[in-house]
Short mmCIF file of C-alpha atoms in Angstrom, two decimals:
data_model
loop_
_atom_site.label_atom_id
_atom_site.label_comp_id
_atom_site.label_asym_id
_atom_site.label_seq_id
_atom_site.Cartn_x
_atom_site.Cartn_y
_atom_site.Cartn_z
CA GLU A 1 67.63 123.90 -2.62
CA ASN A 2 67.62 120.90 -4.92
CA GLN A 3 70.59 118.67 -5.58
CA ARG A 4 70.86 115.37 -7.38
CA LEU A 5 72.60 112.21 -6.50
CA ARG A 6 73.87 109.67 -9.00
CA CYS A 7 74.72 106.12 -8.14
CA GLN A 8 75.54 103.02 -10.14
CA HIS A 9 73.89 99.68 -9.57
CA PRO A 10 75.87 97.51 -7.11
CA PHE A 11 76.70 93.86 -7.69
CA LEU A 12 75.42 93.70 -11.24
CA PRO A 13 77.75 92.22 -13.83
CA PRO A 14 78.78 94.28 -16.87
CA THR A 15 75.57 93.61 -18.77
CA PHE A 16 73.49 94.79 -15.83
CA PHE A 17 75.29 98.06 -15.11
CA CYS A 18 73.12 100.98 -14.19
CA LEU A 19 73.36 104.48 -12.81
CA ILE A 20 70.85 105.87 -10.39
CA PHE A 21 70.05 109.55 -10.13
CA ALA A 22 68.38 111.20 -7.14
CA ARG A 23 67.14 114.70 -6.43
CA ARG A 24 67.41 116.07 -2.91
CA GLN A 25 64.25 116.89 -1.02
CA SER A 26 63.70 120.63 -0.77
CA GLY A 27 64.88 122.29 2.40
CA GLN A 28 68.05 122.19 4.43
CA SER A 29 70.17 119.11 3.91
CA THR A 30 71.02 116.58 6.55
CA LEU A 31 74.71 117.41 6.27
CA LYS A 32 74.13 121.12 6.70
CA ARG A 33 71.97 120.49 9.74
CA ALA A 34 74.94 118.60 11.12
CA GLY A 35 77.12 121.66 10.64
CA VAL A 36 79.03 120.43 7.56
CA THR A 37 80.06 123.09 5.07
CA GLY A 38 81.80 122.93 1.71
CA PRO A 39 80.68 121.23 -1.53
CA PRO A 40 77.02 120.48 -2.21
CA PRO A 41 75.61 118.07 0.37
CA ARG A 42 75.71 114.38 -0.39
CA GLU A 43 72.48 112.44 -0.32
CA THR A 44 71.81 108.95 0.89
CA LEU A 45 71.78 106.36 -1.81
CA ALA A 46 70.64 102.78 -1.81
CA ARG A 47 71.98 99.76 -3.59
CA THR A 48 70.28 97.29 -5.84
CA ALA A 49 70.08 93.61 -6.56
CA PRO A 50 72.64 90.99 -7.48
CA THR A 51 72.57 89.30 -10.81
CA LEU A 52 70.77 85.99 -10.74
CA TRP A 53 72.53 84.92 -13.94
CA ARG A 54 70.03 82.93 -15.96
CA GLN A 55 67.26 82.68 -13.43
CA GLU A 56 63.62 82.78 -14.49
CA PRO A 57 62.69 86.35 -15.50
CA GLY A 58 60.03 86.64 -12.82
CA LEU A 59 62.32 85.52 -10.02
CA GLY A 60 65.13 87.80 -11.13
CA LEU A 61 62.79 90.76 -11.36
CA ARG A 62 61.34 90.16 -7.91
CA CYS A 63 64.81 89.94 -6.40
CA ARG A 64 65.91 93.16 -8.05
CA HIS A 65 62.66 94.78 -7.01
CA ARG A 66 63.50 94.14 -3.37
CA ARG A 67 66.89 95.80 -3.76
CA PHE A 68 65.43 98.82 -5.52
CA GLN A 69 63.12 99.28 -2.55
CA CYS A 70 66.10 100.70 -0.66
CA LEU A 71 66.23 103.51 -3.19
CA VAL A 72 62.49 103.98 -3.21
CA HIS A 73 62.36 104.20 0.59
CA ALA A 74 65.17 106.76 0.53
CA ARG A 75 62.99 109.15 -1.44
CA GLU A 76 59.76 108.64 0.50
CA PRO A 77 58.69 111.77 2.43
CA SER A 78 59.73 111.63 6.07
CA GLU A 79 61.70 113.56 8.66
CA ASP A 80 64.91 111.92 7.44
CA SER A 81 64.01 111.87 3.75
CA LEU A 82 67.09 112.30 1.58
CA VAL A 83 66.19 111.56 -2.03
CA SER A 84 63.30 112.87 -4.09
CA ARG A 85 64.26 111.71 -7.58
CA LEU A 86 65.97 108.59 -8.93
CA GLU A 87 67.08 107.86 -12.48
CA VAL A 88 68.70 104.74 -13.90
CA VAL A 89 71.23 104.23 -16.70
CA THR A 90 71.78 100.75 -18.15
CA LEU A 91 73.97 99.29 -20.86
CA PRO A 92 72.39 98.42 -24.21
CA SER A 93 70.93 94.92 -24.30
CA ARG A 94 69.95 92.42 -26.97
CA LEU A 95 67.76 90.52 -24.55
CA PRO A 96 64.07 90.40 -25.49
CA GLY A 97 62.34 93.10 -23.50
CA GLY A 98 65.64 94.59 -22.34
CA LEU A 99 67.55 94.03 -19.13
CA PRO A 100 65.71 93.04 -15.95
CA VAL A 101 67.19 96.16 -14.34
CA ARG A 102 65.41 98.31 -16.90
CA SER A 103 62.15 96.45 -16.37
CA CYS A 104 62.42 96.82 -12.62
CA ALA A 105 63.21 100.53 -12.84
CA GLN A 106 60.25 101.06 -15.13
CA GLU A 107 58.03 99.11 -12.77
CA LEU A 108 59.10 101.49 -10.02
CA GLN A 109 58.48 104.45 -12.37
CA LEU A 110 62.13 105.49 -12.43
CA PRO A 111 63.43 107.30 -15.55
CA VAL A 112 65.85 105.08 -17.50
CA HIS A 113 68.74 106.14 -19.75
CA GLU A 114 71.05 104.01 -21.91
CA TRP A 115 74.83 104.14 -21.54
CA PRO A 116 76.90 106.09 -22.53
CA HIS A 117 74.25 108.78 -22.02
CA THR A 118 74.20 109.59 -18.30
CA GLY A 119 72.02 112.67 -18.19
CA PRO A 120 73.02 116.25 -17.36
CA ILE A 121 76.73 116.76 -16.71
CA GLY A 122 78.04 118.23 -13.48
CA GLN A 123 74.75 118.17 -11.60
CA PHE A 124 75.40 115.20 -9.34
CA ASP A 125 77.23 114.86 -6.08
CA VAL A 126 78.48 111.29 -5.89
CA GLY A 127 78.49 108.19 -8.07
CA VAL A 128 78.28 104.55 -7.03
CA VAL A 129 79.27 101.68 -9.32
CA ALA A 130 79.20 97.93 -8.99
CA SER A 131 80.48 95.32 -11.43
CA PHE A 132 80.38 97.70 -14.38
CA GLY A 133 83.23 95.85 -16.06
CA ARG A 134 84.52 98.97 -17.79
CA LEU A 135 86.95 101.59 -16.61
CA LEU A 136 85.50 105.01 -15.86
CA SER A 137 87.38 107.94 -17.31
CA GLU A 138 88.97 110.51 -15.05
CA ASP A 139 86.76 113.18 -16.62
CA LEU A 140 83.65 111.26 -15.61
CA ILE A 141 84.88 110.70 -12.07
CA LEU A 142 85.73 114.38 -11.67
CA GLN A 143 82.12 115.31 -12.42
CA PHE A 144 81.30 114.19 -8.88
CA PRO A 145 82.47 116.47 -6.04
CA TYR A 146 82.59 113.47 -3.72
CA GLY A 147 83.96 111.09 -6.34
CA VAL A 148 82.64 107.66 -7.35
CA LEU A 149 82.22 104.77 -4.93
CA ASN A 150 82.30 101.07 -5.73
CA VAL A 151 80.37 98.35 -3.89
CA HIS A 152 82.46 95.19 -4.27
CA PRO A 153 81.40 91.77 -2.86
CA SER A 154 84.71 90.69 -1.35
CA CYS A 155 87.20 91.83 1.25
CA LEU A 156 89.59 93.67 -1.02
CA PRO A 157 92.37 93.24 -2.00
CA ARG A 158 91.25 89.60 -2.14
CA TRP A 159 89.32 88.78 -5.31
CA ARG A 160 89.73 91.88 -7.40
CA GLY A 161 87.92 91.49 -10.69
CA PRO A 162 84.52 90.72 -12.22
CA ALA A 163 83.66 87.42 -10.46
CA PRO A 164 84.55 87.69 -6.76
CA VAL A 165 81.56 85.75 -5.41
CA ILE A 166 82.13 82.82 -7.76
CA HIS A 167 85.81 82.58 -6.85
CA THR A 168 84.99 82.85 -3.15
CA VAL A 169 82.86 79.71 -3.41
CA LEU A 170 85.11 77.98 -5.92
CA HIS A 171 88.14 78.24 -3.64
CA GLY A 172 86.24 77.29 -0.50
CA ASP A 173 86.79 80.57 1.37
CA LYS A 174 85.34 80.46 4.88
CA VAL A 175 85.10 84.24 5.19
CA THR A 176 84.25 86.89 2.62
CA GLY A 177 82.62 90.31 2.90
CA VAL A 178 81.74 93.56 1.19
CA THR A 179 84.02 96.50 0.47
CA ILE A 180 82.95 100.04 -0.34
CA MET A 181 85.87 101.75 -2.01
CA GLU A 182 86.71 104.85 -3.96
CA ILE A 183 87.00 104.43 -7.73
CA ARG A 184 90.29 105.32 -9.40
CA PRO A 185 90.72 105.73 -13.17
CA LYS A 186 92.70 103.31 -15.37
CA ARG A 187 92.58 100.29 -13.01
CA PHE A 188 89.88 98.11 -11.45
CA ASP A 189 89.32 97.61 -7.72
CA VAL A 190 92.46 99.37 -6.50
CA GLY A 191 91.07 102.48 -4.80
CA PRO A 192 91.10 103.30 -1.09
CA ILE A 193 88.76 101.38 1.22
CA ILE A 194 85.99 103.48 2.73
CA LYS A 195 84.16 100.71 4.59
CA GLN A 196 84.66 96.96 4.80
CA GLU A 197 82.79 94.26 6.69
CA GLU A 198 83.41 90.52 6.87
CA PHE A 199 80.81 87.80 6.37
CA ALA A 200 81.09 84.11 7.27
CA VAL A 201 80.32 81.95 4.24
CA PRO A 202 77.63 79.40 5.20
CA PRO A 203 78.56 75.72 4.65
CA HIS A 204 77.45 74.28 1.31
CA CYS A 205 76.50 77.76 0.09
CA THR A 206 76.21 78.36 -3.66
CA ALA A 207 77.49 81.49 -5.36
CA LYS A 208 73.93 82.50 -6.20
CA GLU A 209 72.86 82.21 -2.57
CA LEU A 210 75.94 84.02 -1.31
CA GLU A 211 75.45 86.86 -3.77
CA VAL A 212 71.96 87.52 -2.44
CA MET A 213 73.30 87.63 1.12
CA LEU A 214 76.13 89.99 0.22
CA SER A 215 73.85 92.24 -1.80
CA LYS A 216 71.66 92.85 1.24
CA MET A 217 74.74 93.48 3.35
CA GLY A 218 76.14 95.87 0.75
CA ALA A 219 72.87 97.80 0.63
CA ASN A 220 73.01 98.54 4.33
CA MET A 221 76.71 99.42 4.20
CA LEU A 222 76.24 101.79 1.29
CA ILE A 223 73.41 103.67 2.97
CA SER A 224 75.52 103.93 6.13
CA VAL A 225 78.44 105.40 4.17
CA LEU A 226 76.32 107.89 2.28
CA LYS A 227 74.60 109.13 5.42
CA ASN A 228 78.01 110.16 6.73
CA LEU A 229 79.91 110.58 3.48
CA PRO A 230 82.36 113.40 4.36
CA GLU A 231 83.44 111.60 7.52
CA SER A 232 83.59 108.25 5.71
CA LEU A 233 85.84 109.69 3.01
CA LYS A 234 88.04 111.33 5.61
CA ASN A 235 88.68 107.94 7.24
CA LYS A 236 89.40 106.00 4.03
CA LYS A 237 92.56 103.91 3.85
CA GLU A 238 94.66 102.50 1.04
CA GLN A 239 94.37 98.82 0.25
CA PRO A 240 97.16 96.63 1.65
CA LYS A 241 99.72 95.42 -0.84
CA GLU A 242 99.68 91.92 0.62
CA GLY A 243 96.98 89.35 -0.05
CA VAL A 244 96.03 90.49 -3.54
CA THR A 245 94.16 87.86 -5.57
CA PHE A 246 92.20 88.13 -8.81
CA ALA A 247 88.76 86.85 -9.81
CA PRO A 248 88.69 86.63 -13.61
CA LYS A 249 85.49 86.21 -15.57
CA ILE A 250 84.21 82.64 -15.80
CA SER A 251 83.70 81.09 -19.24
CA ILE A 252 81.60 78.06 -20.18
CA ALA A 253 84.82 76.07 -20.64
CA LYS A 254 85.13 76.02 -16.86
CA SER A 255 82.05 73.79 -16.71
CA CYS A 256 83.85 70.82 -18.31
CA ILE A 257 84.77 68.41 -15.54
CA LYS A 258 88.35 67.17 -15.56
CA TRP A 259 87.85 63.87 -13.82
CA GLU A 260 91.52 62.94 -13.86
CA GLU A 261 92.57 66.24 -12.24
CA GLN A 262 89.74 67.28 -9.93
CA THR A 263 88.82 65.65 -6.64
CA ALA A 264 85.22 64.96 -5.71
CA ALA A 265 85.29 67.93 -3.32
CA GLN A 266 86.56 70.21 -6.08
CA ILE A 267 83.81 69.06 -8.44
CA ILE A 268 81.17 69.80 -5.81
CA GLN A 269 82.71 73.23 -5.20
CA LEU A 270 82.72 73.91 -8.93
CA HIS A 271 79.04 73.04 -9.14
CA ARG A 272 78.20 75.35 -6.24
CA ALA A 273 80.23 78.14 -7.77
CA ILE A 274 79.01 78.08 -11.39
CA GLY A 275 76.22 75.48 -11.60
CA SER A 276 73.41 78.03 -11.78
CA MET A 277 75.20 79.80 -14.61
CA PHE A 278 76.78 76.86 -16.47
CA PRO A 279 75.70 73.28 -15.63
CA LEU A 280 78.75 71.04 -15.35
CA GLN A 281 79.42 68.93 -18.44
CA THR A 282 81.07 65.62 -19.23
CA LEU A 283 81.19 63.02 -22.02
CA TRP A 284 79.31 59.75 -22.12
CA LYS A 285 79.75 57.46 -25.13
CA GLY A 286 80.75 60.46 -27.23
CA ALA A 287 77.73 62.58 -26.26
CA THR A 288 77.76 65.67 -24.05
CA VAL A 289 75.92 65.17 -20.78
CA LYS A 290 75.02 68.01 -18.42
CA LEU A 291 75.03 67.09 -14.75
CA LEU A 292 72.55 68.61 -12.29
CA ASP A 293 71.62 68.20 -8.62
CA PHE A 294 74.99 67.19 -7.20
CA GLU A 295 75.25 65.61 -3.78
CA GLU A 296 78.22 64.66 -1.66
CA VAL A 297 78.36 60.92 -1.00
CA ASP A 298 80.25 59.39 1.91
CA ASN A 299 81.15 55.88 3.01
CA ILE A 300 81.19 54.06 -0.33
CA PRO A 301 83.02 50.79 0.47
CA GLY A 302 86.28 50.41 -1.41
CA PHE A 303 86.36 53.91 -2.85
CA GLU A 304 86.70 57.49 -1.74
CA GLY A 305 85.72 60.70 -3.41
CA TRP A 306 82.34 59.74 -4.84
CA VAL A 307 80.04 62.33 -6.39
CA GLY A 308 76.28 61.82 -6.44
CA ILE A 309 74.24 63.14 -9.37
CA LYS A 310 70.46 62.97 -9.23
CA THR A 311 69.62 64.55 -12.59
CA VAL A 312 71.30 64.68 -16.01
CA ILE A 313 70.50 66.20 -19.37
CA LEU A 314 71.09 63.97 -22.40
CA LYS A 315 68.78 65.08 -25.21
CA LYS A 316 66.29 65.78 -22.41
CA GLN A 317 66.34 66.01 -18.63
CA LEU A 318 66.42 62.62 -16.90
CA THR A 319 66.49 61.43 -13.32
CA ALA A 320 69.29 59.11 -12.27
CA VAL A 321 66.84 56.19 -12.38
CA ASP A 322 65.66 57.02 -15.90
CA PHE A 323 69.21 57.49 -17.14
CA TYR A 324 70.34 54.17 -15.73
CA ASN A 325 67.29 52.23 -16.91
CA GLY A 326 67.21 53.82 -20.34
CA TYR A 327 70.90 53.93 -21.20
CA MET A 328 73.09 52.00 -18.77
CA HIS A 329 71.25 48.90 -17.56
CA SER A 330 71.55 46.94 -20.80
CA TRP A 331 75.26 47.71 -20.98
CA PHE A 332 75.95 46.53 -17.45
CA GLN A 333 74.12 43.26 -18.10
CA GLN A 334 77.04 42.37 -20.34
CA ASN A 335 80.10 41.13 -18.50
CA SER A 336 82.65 42.49 -20.93
CA ARG A 337 85.16 44.79 -19.23
CA THR A 338 85.46 46.71 -22.50
CA VAL A 339 81.74 47.43 -22.47
CA HIS A 340 81.95 48.67 -18.88
CA GLN A 341 84.77 51.04 -19.79
CA GLU A 342 82.76 52.47 -22.66
CA CYS A 343 79.89 53.17 -20.27
CA ARG A 344 81.83 55.48 -17.97
CA PHE A 345 81.78 59.25 -17.92
CA GLN A 346 84.82 60.70 -19.62
CA THR A 347 86.65 63.97 -20.01
CA LEU A 348 87.75 65.29 -23.35
CA LYS A 349 90.85 63.14 -22.84
CA LEU A 350 88.56 60.13 -22.50
CA ILE A 351 89.70 59.32 -18.97
CA THR A 352 87.56 56.39 -17.82
CA PHE A 353 85.47 56.26 -14.68
CA ILE A 354 83.94 53.61 -12.48
CA TRP A 355 80.17 53.87 -12.15
CA LYS A 356 77.86 52.68 -9.42
CA TYR A 357 74.06 52.85 -9.30
CA GLU A 358 72.41 53.14 -5.93
CA LYS A 359 69.31 54.77 -4.40
CA SER A 360 68.19 56.84 -7.40
CA MET A 361 71.58 58.46 -7.70
CA LEU A 362 74.48 58.14 -10.11
CA LEU A 363 77.76 57.69 -8.28
CA CYS A 364 81.09 58.08 -10.00
CA SER A 365 84.66 57.87 -8.85
CA SER A 366 87.89 58.35 -10.74
CA GLU A 367 90.17 55.38 -11.21
CA PHE A 368 92.90 57.74 -10.10
CA SER A 369 93.48 58.24 -6.38
CA VAL A 370 91.07 60.85 -5.07
CA HIS A 371 91.81 62.53 -1.75
#
């Protein structure tokens, strides 16, 4: 008896959506051996990698490869073998060479299809989606006897939407988690909770680092749910109506620092949340400067709320020492207060900043009170 399992790639953003198909190993299913009767047996499914945004292609591929190993192991012959065939569906891509998900699937010799083509209709038991970014139709959901599951990297109903990990870091949450829920048509992230586990956010963690941690956690949770799917679905519960927050998509405009509005702590949090996707930007003497390698700086006499920046990009990448020596030193040799004001980082509103150079690091502090 052969069945197929379809799942959709967890934790990938809309451009990295994929479906995964699996064929059941021949012989009696695990669920039937357990005495379960009814619809076709559900197979165990594994989850895949997080998006590494604009990481180097090799690094991104290796990370995704590790997540796909869960699926590959699920189909390896053994006493508990559950899956014999996997297939992947991805969205169309304009990237050279296609999406990393496609490359990884091909490396693992998995058949790949391009959305909206999802393969044979009505031959799959359960679907799993993650960060697809598009609503699934009711007709599509009904093709699965056990419905469609969603692996979401937050403790729903907190941070519904396409960027939960980023908003977790951006808002300084101490605890997050992973939710496996049932997909409902017409609305995102509102279905019943099948399984949810909390995860303590490590101090100073970036969104990229947190996403890798949650992806591993989600992989284990998803396999656990699918091994006991009928029982898991039986114990599902509706999401609470209290505590709902939303995690909208992040645009590049978010990377523009508002020195007059944001505290030093908020700027550091912003860098940790989106820095690997969009380097933070500011103005210096009318030119756009990208700020890299942020560090928190304490105990600056006479000021509070300093931000340390070790590397900037102005025409090319420069260390703090090179930037100071090449652009700032000659200005600070002049004693004119006007010259000093022109030499400060500014927002689009041209809010001025005090600058200090110390120990190969650029230190800046708003003239406004920073708490």
